[in-house]
Amino acid sequence: MAETIISTSELTKKYGDIKAVNELDLNIKKGEIYGLLGPNGAGKTTTILMLLGLTEPSSGSAEIKGLNTTRDSIEVKKFTGYLPDQVGFYDNSTGKENLIYTAQLNGMDAAAAEKKAEEMINLVGLDNVVDNRVATYSKGMRQRLGLADVLIKDPEIVILDEPTIGIDPTGINEFLDLIRSLSKENGITVLLSSHLLNQVQQICDRVGIFVKGQLLAEGSIKDLADQLLEEKEINLNVKIKDYSEQTVEKIAALDEVREIKEQENLLDEIYQHYFKGGEVDARL
Amino acid sequence: MPDYNNSFSVMVNKEISDHVKSWKFIIIVALILLTTFASIYSILNLIKNNAAVINQEDNFLFLKLFTATTGSIPNFMTLISFLGPILGIALGFDLVNSEQNQGTISRVLSQPIPRDYFITSKFAAAISLVFLLVFSIGFLVMGAGLISIGLPPTLGEFLRIFIFLFLSGVYIAFWLNLGILFSIIFKQSATSALASLAVWLFFTVFYSMLVNITARSIASNPFDLRSLTAALSRLSPNYLYNELTTILLTPSIRTLGGLSFKQLQGAIPSTLSLDQSLILVWPHFTALIAASLICFAVSYLSFMRKEVRA
């Protein structure tokens, strides 16, 4: 069993009478991708801010690699990268300059910072826009630059807050694939918050369902599904060769099938079909 | 091996280069240079033609470069007291809220740096720019004076000018800190700019009126009225700065308040030496630095307590 790298115990944050985060106990293991899944306003961002020491907890504590995140936040931030949901860059500087600045704040000298920045830019595939001002970047490019910015300090832990907001569906897939492969290759622990179920299930090893400041359920997507869906409906997508009425009837004849509906969301399929691969930089 | 001790200087460097490249800084500096040039040009003409008249009472001709006026164009002292606050406010009013609106603040604060570096580096960068600017313009004026009237300053004059420039820096720092404070309090840069300008306008235009009204309604005799007016006026940084610079650059002024006939009797009309002038304005000096520091302390505290959200 891998060791626990992020843990919180009874972590609570109150704003007035409202408990944004309520006695949260979270344990994240080294090297896993953990998805914090919850609706807007569930307290995901607040939790993340407390993990980074950017906000003080009202009670309880959080530890990363055994360091208290409030008291030793500087130490924690040396190996923890954070991508905020609305990641901001200095618009009047180029992407590269922004990265170099971050690298220098992480203790690299100017030459090393520049080398590292170029390396990261290659990694996230922004080579042809490095010397443009960030003001000209699209949302997807900013998000990639954000990822480069997080990775530039060679983090052991990466915390991503709603990383896929505002990117188109194919862009999301590429972005998530990138995160997944980075995590698996370099053993980086990833904590990812999202309110979009399908993304989270795509890359997360484990998921925590987080509502109104409380963790309602936790486990792999499969475990959670087993717990909740034992006797309930499951929607399956079936790919059919040579679609015909008869095929549908055959499926409907099966004992286990309750209902057959025609797919509603065809647009998504069409989109995925036409935009697969290629022209990535033009779109993002 | 990463060296985390350079972060502060990296941040200060970045702030300075941001300022220097920004349009607002270029415009303000151009404005200051142009008006200084106009003022110096007219004063040099005046001094060349009427040196004897101007210099009849004392021999501080070099200081006249900063204080003499032709009527149409204000002298250097007035210019700085007028444009200085604008420079300070322009440098400070959007330092924090622009980063917040851009979303860069949470990215910077998630780097391994102490939180207060964010605000202290901004302060350090702006303040060093202010001092650099004030001193270089001041020395330019001195240089221009040296070349055109050919009369070198005495050590006393040089020291007076040096202290004057230093205090101008402190005075501008007060407005800079006020701008930073408002940039923390208000989310929109436009609001913080207007709020800082409103405070400045209040002190330059309305405060003296208010003081007059209050003093007149309270004071019972003319002597009371005078001292009360002075005391109340000195709550304004503008007034403090003006008194301070006047005393420093005009050694013939011997007192700040009213003198009784008794005190005047037997006094020999002469100029004050530098240390006497300094003793006279020492409270002003302290008050100005204190005001500046208080402003910074308040902004520091409110920044440290502020919740940083993306």
XYZ file of C-alpha atoms in Angstrom:
594
model
C 0.000 0.000 0.000
C 1.365 3.374 -0.981
C 1.975 5.903 1.754
C -0.463 8.730 2.412
C 0.883 12.019 1.122
C -2.006 14.431 1.674
C -4.148 14.110 4.741
C -6.630 16.310 6.505
C -8.244 15.733 9.838
C -11.508 17.404 10.781
C -10.598 20.269 8.507
C -13.229 22.986 8.878
C -13.637 26.428 7.409
C -16.428 28.729 8.491
C -17.529 31.925 6.833
C -19.775 33.485 9.439
C -22.300 30.802 10.272
C -21.835 28.937 7.053
C -19.508 25.983 7.068
C -17.832 25.943 3.693
C -15.847 22.862 4.646
C -17.147 20.679 7.430
C -14.837 18.324 9.330
C -13.230 16.935 6.239
C -11.066 13.842 6.554
C -9.188 13.249 3.377
C -6.392 10.795 2.685
C -4.630 10.811 -0.631
C -1.943 8.305 -1.441
C 1.318 8.937 -3.165
C 1.134 8.683 -6.936
C -2.618 8.464 -7.310
C -4.950 10.780 -9.173
C -7.683 11.829 -6.799
C -10.795 13.581 -8.019
C -12.742 15.870 -5.754
C -16.146 15.816 -7.317
C -18.863 18.192 -6.288
C -21.248 20.887 -7.413
C -20.319 24.561 -7.478
C -20.008 25.996 -3.997
C -19.361 22.633 -2.377
C -16.168 23.922 -0.784
C -13.689 22.374 -3.194
C -11.710 25.550 -3.791
C -11.725 26.416 -0.099
C -10.307 22.989 0.707
C -7.588 23.449 -1.876
C -6.696 26.892 -0.553
C -6.324 25.439 2.922
C -4.094 22.688 1.579
C -1.784 25.371 0.198
C -1.883 27.549 3.265
C -3.510 30.369 1.327
C -6.453 30.305 3.734
C -6.359 29.398 7.378
C -8.679 26.659 8.580
C -11.166 27.570 11.306
C -10.364 24.285 13.006
C -8.761 20.965 12.185
C -5.568 20.621 10.219
C -4.129 19.541 6.919
C -0.795 17.903 6.298
C 1.187 17.348 3.152
C 4.126 14.992 3.477
C 3.817 15.400 7.212
C 4.125 19.178 7.062
C 1.350 21.317 8.455
C 0.021 23.318 5.528
C -0.725 26.429 7.560
C 2.494 26.661 9.500
C 4.945 25.267 6.950
C 3.199 26.537 3.866
C 6.397 27.802 2.252
C 8.005 24.403 2.609
C 4.858 22.710 1.282
C 4.724 24.995 -1.738
C 8.244 24.000 -2.740
C 6.981 20.652 -3.972
C 3.309 21.378 -4.527
C 2.090 22.917 -7.734
C -1.268 24.661 -7.890
C -3.326 25.534 -10.939
C -6.181 27.864 -9.944
C -9.487 27.636 -11.790
C -9.099 31.057 -13.342
C -5.383 30.911 -13.951
C -3.951 34.361 -14.558
C -0.783 35.438 -16.286
C 0.859 38.779 -16.783
C -0.844 39.648 -20.043
C 1.798 42.041 -21.252
C 4.608 39.537 -20.931
C 5.158 36.547 -23.170
C 4.324 33.018 -22.117
C 7.994 32.288 -21.703
C 8.620 35.324 -19.522
C 5.784 34.279 -17.260
C 7.265 30.817 -16.871
C 10.757 32.148 -16.244
C 9.396 34.324 -13.465
C 7.784 31.337 -11.767
C 10.951 29.308 -12.180
C 12.978 32.066 -10.545
C 10.553 32.261 -7.658
C 11.269 28.577 -7.217
C 14.895 29.262 -6.702
C 16.366 28.771 -10.166
C 18.858 31.252 -11.514
C 18.110 33.088 -14.741
C 19.874 30.646 -17.054
C 18.396 27.520 -15.490
C 14.966 29.147 -15.431
C 15.069 29.866 -19.138
C 16.158 26.346 -19.989
C 13.468 24.843 -17.795
C 10.816 27.161 -19.245
C 11.642 26.052 -22.776
C 11.506 22.434 -21.714
C 8.046 22.899 -20.194
C 6.775 24.774 -23.230
C 7.774 21.847 -25.407
C 6.083 19.461 -23.033
C 2.705 21.180 -23.232
C 3.061 21.923 -26.934
C 3.060 25.699 -26.994
C 6.272 26.012 -29.026
C 4.920 28.290 -31.706
C 3.423 30.877 -29.382
C 6.076 31.132 -26.642
C 7.154 34.575 -27.671
C 3.662 36.008 -28.068
C 2.141 38.070 -25.325
C -0.166 36.038 -23.105
C -2.953 38.517 -23.887
C -3.206 36.901 -27.320
C -3.617 33.358 -25.942
C -6.873 31.464 -26.058
C -8.362 29.882 -22.973
C -6.997 26.452 -23.847
C -3.503 27.819 -24.403
C -3.647 29.583 -21.060
C -4.637 26.368 -19.391
C -1.681 24.571 -20.946
C 0.609 27.383 -19.967
C -0.848 27.008 -16.486
C 0.100 23.354 -16.484
C 3.612 24.213 -17.622
C 3.729 26.777 -14.840
C 2.772 24.144 -12.290
C 5.237 21.571 -13.582
C 8.177 23.926 -13.787
C 9.046 23.399 -10.135
C 9.219 19.609 -10.617
C 6.385 19.070 -8.166
C 5.635 15.894 -6.275
C 2.045 16.960 -5.862
C -0.123 18.843 -8.319
C -3.405 20.408 -7.314
C -5.705 21.359 -10.155
C -8.829 23.386 -9.490
C -11.454 22.900 -12.206
C -8.721 22.453 -14.817
C -11.046 21.851 -17.737
C -13.384 24.836 -17.475
C -13.689 26.665 -20.742
C -11.840 24.182 -22.927
C -13.662 22.397 -25.750
C -14.328 18.638 -25.461
C -11.365 17.421 -27.508
C -9.095 19.894 -25.801
C -10.263 18.503 -22.482
C -9.356 14.985 -23.522
C -5.886 15.979 -24.603
C -5.371 18.001 -21.476
C -6.483 15.166 -19.221
C -4.382 12.632 -21.110
C -1.391 14.863 -20.584
C -2.060 15.034 -16.862
C -2.571 11.298 -16.612
C 0.597 10.399 -18.468
C 2.641 12.908 -16.475
C 1.307 11.524 -13.264
C 1.980 7.922 -14.178
C 5.423 8.520 -15.669
C 6.796 10.737 -12.938
C 4.848 9.427 -9.982
C 3.219 12.763 -9.358
C 0.261 12.800 -7.009
C -2.636 14.708 -8.533
C -5.573 16.223 -6.695
C -8.148 17.434 -9.143
C -11.420 19.176 -8.433
C -14.285 19.207 -10.855
C -18.021 19.350 -11.124
C -18.054 17.406 -14.366
C -18.497 13.700 -13.755
C -17.327 12.349 -17.066
C -13.932 14.040 -16.856
C -13.252 12.843 -13.402
C -14.072 9.243 -14.157
C -11.847 9.426 -17.179
C -8.569 9.883 -15.360
C -9.047 9.511 -11.626
C -7.953 6.493 -9.656
C -10.147 7.484 -6.782
C -12.959 9.941 -6.373
C -14.421 11.762 -3.408
C -17.963 13.040 -3.670
C -18.002 16.367 -1.954
C -21.241 18.194 -1.227
C -21.861 21.138 1.090
C -18.468 20.848 2.695
C -18.754 17.159 3.466
C -17.320 14.073 1.902
C -20.295 11.834 1.197
C -18.563 8.905 -0.482
C -15.104 7.884 -1.547
C -13.513 5.189 -3.666
C -12.812 4.223 -7.230
C -15.524 4.975 -9.765
C -16.290 1.262 -9.960
C -16.659 0.856 -6.212
C -18.877 3.878 -5.993
C -21.001 2.671 -8.843
C -21.330 -0.741 -7.218
C -22.370 0.823 -3.939
C -24.957 3.084 -5.429
C -26.164 1.377 -8.522
C -26.598 -2.239 -7.491
C -30.244 -2.421 -8.273
C -30.690 0.709 -10.214
C -30.703 1.757 -13.787
C -27.501 1.974 -15.703
C -27.354 3.742 -18.969
C -25.265 1.893 -21.489
C -24.055 3.168 -24.795
C -24.188 0.392 -27.347
C -22.375 0.714 -30.624
C -24.316 -1.058 -33.310
C -23.052 -2.281 -36.632
C -25.602 -1.775 -39.421
C -28.291 -0.092 -37.441
C -31.783 -1.478 -38.052
C -35.085 -1.820 -36.216
C -34.493 -5.516 -35.802
C -31.292 -5.100 -33.922
C -32.990 -2.783 -31.514
C -35.794 -5.243 -31.025
C -33.321 -8.032 -30.339
C -31.717 -6.022 -27.598
C -35.044 -5.043 -26.196
C -36.008 -8.704 -26.034
C -33.285 -9.395 -23.465
C -34.663 -9.966 -19.982
C -32.323 -7.541 -18.279
C -33.223 -4.569 -20.444
C -35.873 -2.259 -19.152
C -35.977 0.483 -21.689
C -34.399 1.531 -24.940
C -34.001 5.151 -25.924
C -32.437 6.699 -28.933
C -29.301 8.640 -28.248
C -30.065 12.256 -27.545
C -26.698 13.808 -27.564
C -25.648 13.222 -31.155
C -23.972 16.572 -31.434
C -21.221 15.479 -29.112
C -20.521 12.467 -31.305
C -20.424 14.589 -34.423
C -18.112 17.029 -32.736
C -15.757 14.334 -31.573
C -15.750 12.807 -35.033
C -14.771 15.926 -36.906
C -12.331 17.366 -34.497
C -10.316 14.351 -33.594
C -6.611 15.111 -33.735
C -4.881 17.687 -35.882
C -5.299 21.462 -35.811
C -4.914 21.370 -32.084
C -3.108 24.631 -31.756
C -5.478 26.451 -34.010
C -8.403 25.474 -31.877
C -7.008 25.678 -28.413
C 20.301 23.124 -5.878
C 17.477 25.635 -5.782
C 18.240 28.794 -3.912
C 15.098 30.312 -2.491
C 16.757 33.413 -1.095
C 16.698 35.368 -4.320
C 12.922 35.478 -4.620
C 12.631 38.932 -3.155
C 15.086 40.555 -5.526
C 13.538 38.660 -8.447
C 10.153 40.075 -7.507
C 11.461 43.595 -7.031
C 13.202 43.436 -10.399
C 10.041 42.325 -12.066
C 7.993 45.078 -10.425
C 10.482 47.737 -11.478
C 10.544 46.553 -15.057
C 6.730 46.439 -15.097
C 6.584 50.029 -13.894
C 9.183 51.311 -16.276
C 7.486 49.685 -19.245
C 4.007 50.881 -18.320
C 2.417 53.811 -20.119
C 1.221 55.522 -16.986
C 4.773 55.735 -15.677
C 6.134 57.038 -18.960
C 3.410 59.668 -19.158
C 3.907 60.872 -15.590
C 7.673 61.040 -15.983
C 7.310 62.947 -19.238
C 4.944 65.352 -17.508
C 7.338 65.907 -14.620
C 10.331 66.374 -16.907
C 8.515 68.839 -19.148
C 7.200 71.000 -16.322
C 10.559 70.906 -14.552
C 12.258 71.996 -17.714
C 9.808 74.867 -18.227
C 10.164 75.964 -14.627
C 13.947 75.825 -14.644
C 14.156 77.626 -17.959
C 12.098 80.560 -16.772
C 13.833 80.731 -13.403
C 17.284 80.653 -14.959
C 16.307 83.523 -17.192
C 15.037 85.427 -14.201
C 18.174 84.803 -12.185
C 20.510 85.732 -15.046
C 18.850 89.100 -15.511
C 18.078 90.016 -11.933
C 20.578 88.144 -9.812
C 21.367 91.170 -7.715
C 17.733 91.957 -6.969
C 16.847 88.418 -6.074
C 19.859 87.940 -3.942
C 19.803 91.185 -2.017
C 19.005 89.809 1.445
C 21.072 86.699 1.735
C 23.505 84.638 -0.233
C 21.547 81.535 -0.992
C 21.224 82.204 -4.683
C 21.495 78.538 -5.568
C 18.431 77.657 -3.511
C 16.502 80.207 -5.516
C 16.658 77.708 -8.370
C 14.120 75.694 -6.436
C 12.071 78.421 -4.845
C 12.011 81.537 -7.052
C 9.048 81.990 -9.284
C 8.268 84.108 -12.302
C 4.575 84.216 -11.622
C 3.397 82.332 -14.653
C 5.217 79.049 -14.079
C 5.422 77.542 -10.591
C 8.824 76.821 -9.076
C 10.322 73.368 -8.668
C 9.256 73.099 -5.037
C 5.610 73.727 -5.910
C 5.819 71.396 -8.874
C 6.976 68.500 -6.763
C 4.390 69.171 -4.101
C 1.778 69.097 -6.842
C 2.991 66.340 -9.173
C 4.628 64.194 -6.489
C 1.345 62.895 -5.060
C 0.127 62.145 -8.571
C 3.291 60.160 -9.218
C 2.847 58.262 -5.970
C -0.804 57.522 -6.624
C -0.139 56.496 -10.217
C 2.485 54.002 -9.073
C 0.363 52.577 -6.287
C -3.315 52.591 -7.119
C -3.515 49.310 -9.048
C -0.647 47.310 -7.594
C -2.728 44.705 -5.797
C -6.178 44.795 -7.378
C -4.873 44.510 -10.926
C -3.094 41.293 -9.967
C -6.267 40.107 -8.356
C -8.343 40.873 -11.428
C -5.801 39.208 -13.679
C -5.768 36.179 -11.401
C -1.992 36.290 -11.051
C -2.038 36.797 -7.313
C -3.017 33.239 -6.439
C -0.453 31.869 -8.859
C 2.331 33.952 -7.350
C 1.277 33.192 -3.791
C 1.267 29.477 -4.499
C 5.012 29.699 -5.089
C 7.340 29.040 -2.158
C 7.630 32.651 -1.002
C 6.534 34.285 2.231
C 3.215 35.966 1.678
C 4.415 39.432 2.617
C 6.997 39.420 -0.188
C 4.112 40.108 -2.499
C 3.349 43.453 -0.911
C 6.813 44.420 0.320
C 8.397 43.790 -3.071
C 5.842 46.051 -4.696
C 6.521 48.703 -2.108
C 10.285 48.377 -2.416
C 10.172 48.576 -6.196
C 7.922 51.621 -6.312
C 9.777 53.440 -3.552
C 13.160 52.922 -5.157
C 11.773 54.240 -8.435
C 10.376 57.291 -6.669
C 13.668 58.098 -4.971
C 15.611 57.465 -8.146
C 13.333 59.795 -10.072
C 13.265 62.561 -7.464
C 17.012 62.552 -6.978
C 17.864 62.412 -10.644
C 15.521 65.274 -11.457
C 16.803 67.260 -8.496
C 20.396 66.746 -9.538
C 19.519 67.588 -13.133
C 18.123 70.898 -11.945
C 21.268 71.535 -9.924
C 23.413 70.644 -12.896
C 21.471 72.933 -15.183
C 21.840 75.701 -12.644
C 25.563 75.120 -12.290
C 26.126 75.293 -16.014
C 24.015 78.325 -16.730
C 24.701 80.614 -13.772
C 28.152 79.264 -13.066
C 27.805 79.645 -9.314
C 28.529 76.449 -7.375
C 26.358 75.620 -4.367
C 27.889 75.801 -0.921
C 27.951 72.664 1.178
C 25.062 74.016 3.206
C 22.986 74.601 0.118
C 23.800 71.201 -1.254
C 22.800 69.536 2.017
C 19.568 71.514 2.138
C 18.712 70.402 -1.374
C 19.685 66.826 -0.587
C 17.420 66.741 2.465
C 14.669 68.444 0.489
C 14.864 65.751 -2.192
C 14.896 62.999 0.398
C 11.818 64.439 2.075
C 10.096 64.796 -1.276
C 10.668 61.068 -1.682
C 9.137 60.412 1.730
C 6.200 62.648 0.882
C 5.591 60.848 -2.403
C 5.927 57.550 -0.537
C 2.993 58.610 1.615
C 0.777 58.914 -1.445
C 2.209 55.731 -2.866
C 1.255 53.884 0.302
C -2.187 55.417 0.251
C -2.566 54.189 -3.319
C -1.431 50.687 -2.298
C -3.868 50.716 0.607
C -6.767 51.619 -1.667
C -5.647 49.028 -4.197
C -6.075 46.422 -1.462
C -9.398 47.763 -0.225
C -11.071 48.290 -3.588
C -11.431 45.590 -6.180
C -11.560 47.893 -9.184
C -8.475 49.905 -10.100
C -10.667 52.777 -11.251
C -12.268 53.022 -7.819
C -8.962 52.992 -5.999
C -7.515 55.610 -8.359
C -10.493 57.881 -7.794
C -10.441 57.326 -4.047
C -6.743 58.239 -3.838
C -7.265 61.305 -6.009
C -10.229 62.286 -3.864
C -8.095 62.204 -0.722
C -5.421 64.230 -2.466
C -7.941 66.810 -3.679
C -9.495 66.994 -0.255
C -6.155 67.904 1.291
C -5.053 70.312 -1.424
C -8.325 72.189 -1.910
C -10.896 71.677 0.800
C -8.904 70.993 3.906
C -7.672 74.553 4.396
C -11.249 75.828 4.061
C -12.463 73.385 6.659
C -9.643 74.343 8.975
C -10.502 78.031 8.608
C -14.151 77.479 9.400
C -13.448 75.265 12.402
C -10.717 77.471 13.809
C -12.832 80.607 13.496
C -15.758 79.073 15.256
C -13.654 77.852 18.169
C -10.919 80.435 18.672
C -11.603 83.420 20.939
C -8.693 85.738 20.103
C -6.419 86.260 17.071
C -3.447 84.532 18.660
C -5.530 81.452 19.432
C -6.926 81.524 15.934
C -3.469 81.524 14.479
C -2.085 78.691 16.542
C -5.240 76.637 16.169
C -5.215 77.059 12.406
C -1.576 76.003 12.263
C -2.169 72.993 14.494
C -5.130 71.772 12.498
C -3.444 72.436 9.165
C -0.511 70.327 10.185
C -2.714 67.256 10.147
C -2.556 67.503 6.382
C 0.494 65.936 4.747
C 0.414 68.591 2.033
C 0.667 71.381 4.552
C 3.414 69.594 6.444
C 5.407 69.096 3.300
C 4.960 72.684 2.164
C 6.061 74.098 5.511
C 8.951 71.726 5.614
C 10.290 72.544 2.189
C 9.761 76.251 2.659
C 11.800 76.258 5.836
C 14.504 74.077 4.362
C 14.943 75.983 1.134
C 14.397 79.472 2.472
C 16.861 79.952 5.320
C 15.607 83.489 5.938
C 12.352 82.172 7.409
C 12.999 81.876 11.090
C 9.790 80.658 12.626
C 6.680 78.707 11.815
C 4.222 80.216 14.229
C 3.422 83.712 15.386
C 5.970 85.638 17.437
C 5.036 88.039 20.158
C 6.523 91.532 20.182
C 8.501 90.530 23.207
C 10.153 87.723 21.325
C 10.858 89.941 18.358
C 12.527 92.618 20.382
C 16.238 92.464 20.055
C 16.186 89.710 17.442
C 18.815 90.161 14.789
C 17.418 89.638 11.284
C 19.629 86.947 9.841
C 19.310 83.532 8.221
C 19.113 80.235 10.048
C 21.911 77.746 9.884
C 21.141 74.294 8.536
C 20.954 72.621 11.923
C 18.638 75.321 13.230
C 16.383 74.905 10.203
C 16.371 71.167 10.800
C 15.446 71.612 14.455
C 12.568 73.808 13.345
C 11.154 71.169 10.987
C 12.096 68.055 12.900
C 8.493 67.434 14.079
C 7.296 67.760 10.480
C 9.970 65.384 9.347
C 8.909 62.809 11.936
C 5.213 63.270 11.231
C 5.663 62.810 7.499
C 7.657 59.613 7.903
C 5.155 58.375 10.494
C 2.190 59.076 8.204
C 3.908 57.220 5.418
C 4.721 54.258 7.651
C 1.237 54.092 9.159
C -0.264 53.972 5.698
C 2.057 51.141 4.754
C 1.466 49.276 7.998
C -2.295 49.398 7.492
C -2.005 48.155 3.935
C 0.418 45.436 5.017
C -1.965 44.208 7.684
C -5.032 44.318 5.513
C -3.189 42.440 2.792
C -1.991 39.739 5.153
C -5.527 39.196 6.412
C -7.103 39.258 3.018
C -8.394 35.993 1.673
C -6.781 35.230 -1.637
C -9.109 33.573 -4.072
C -8.660 33.087 -7.727
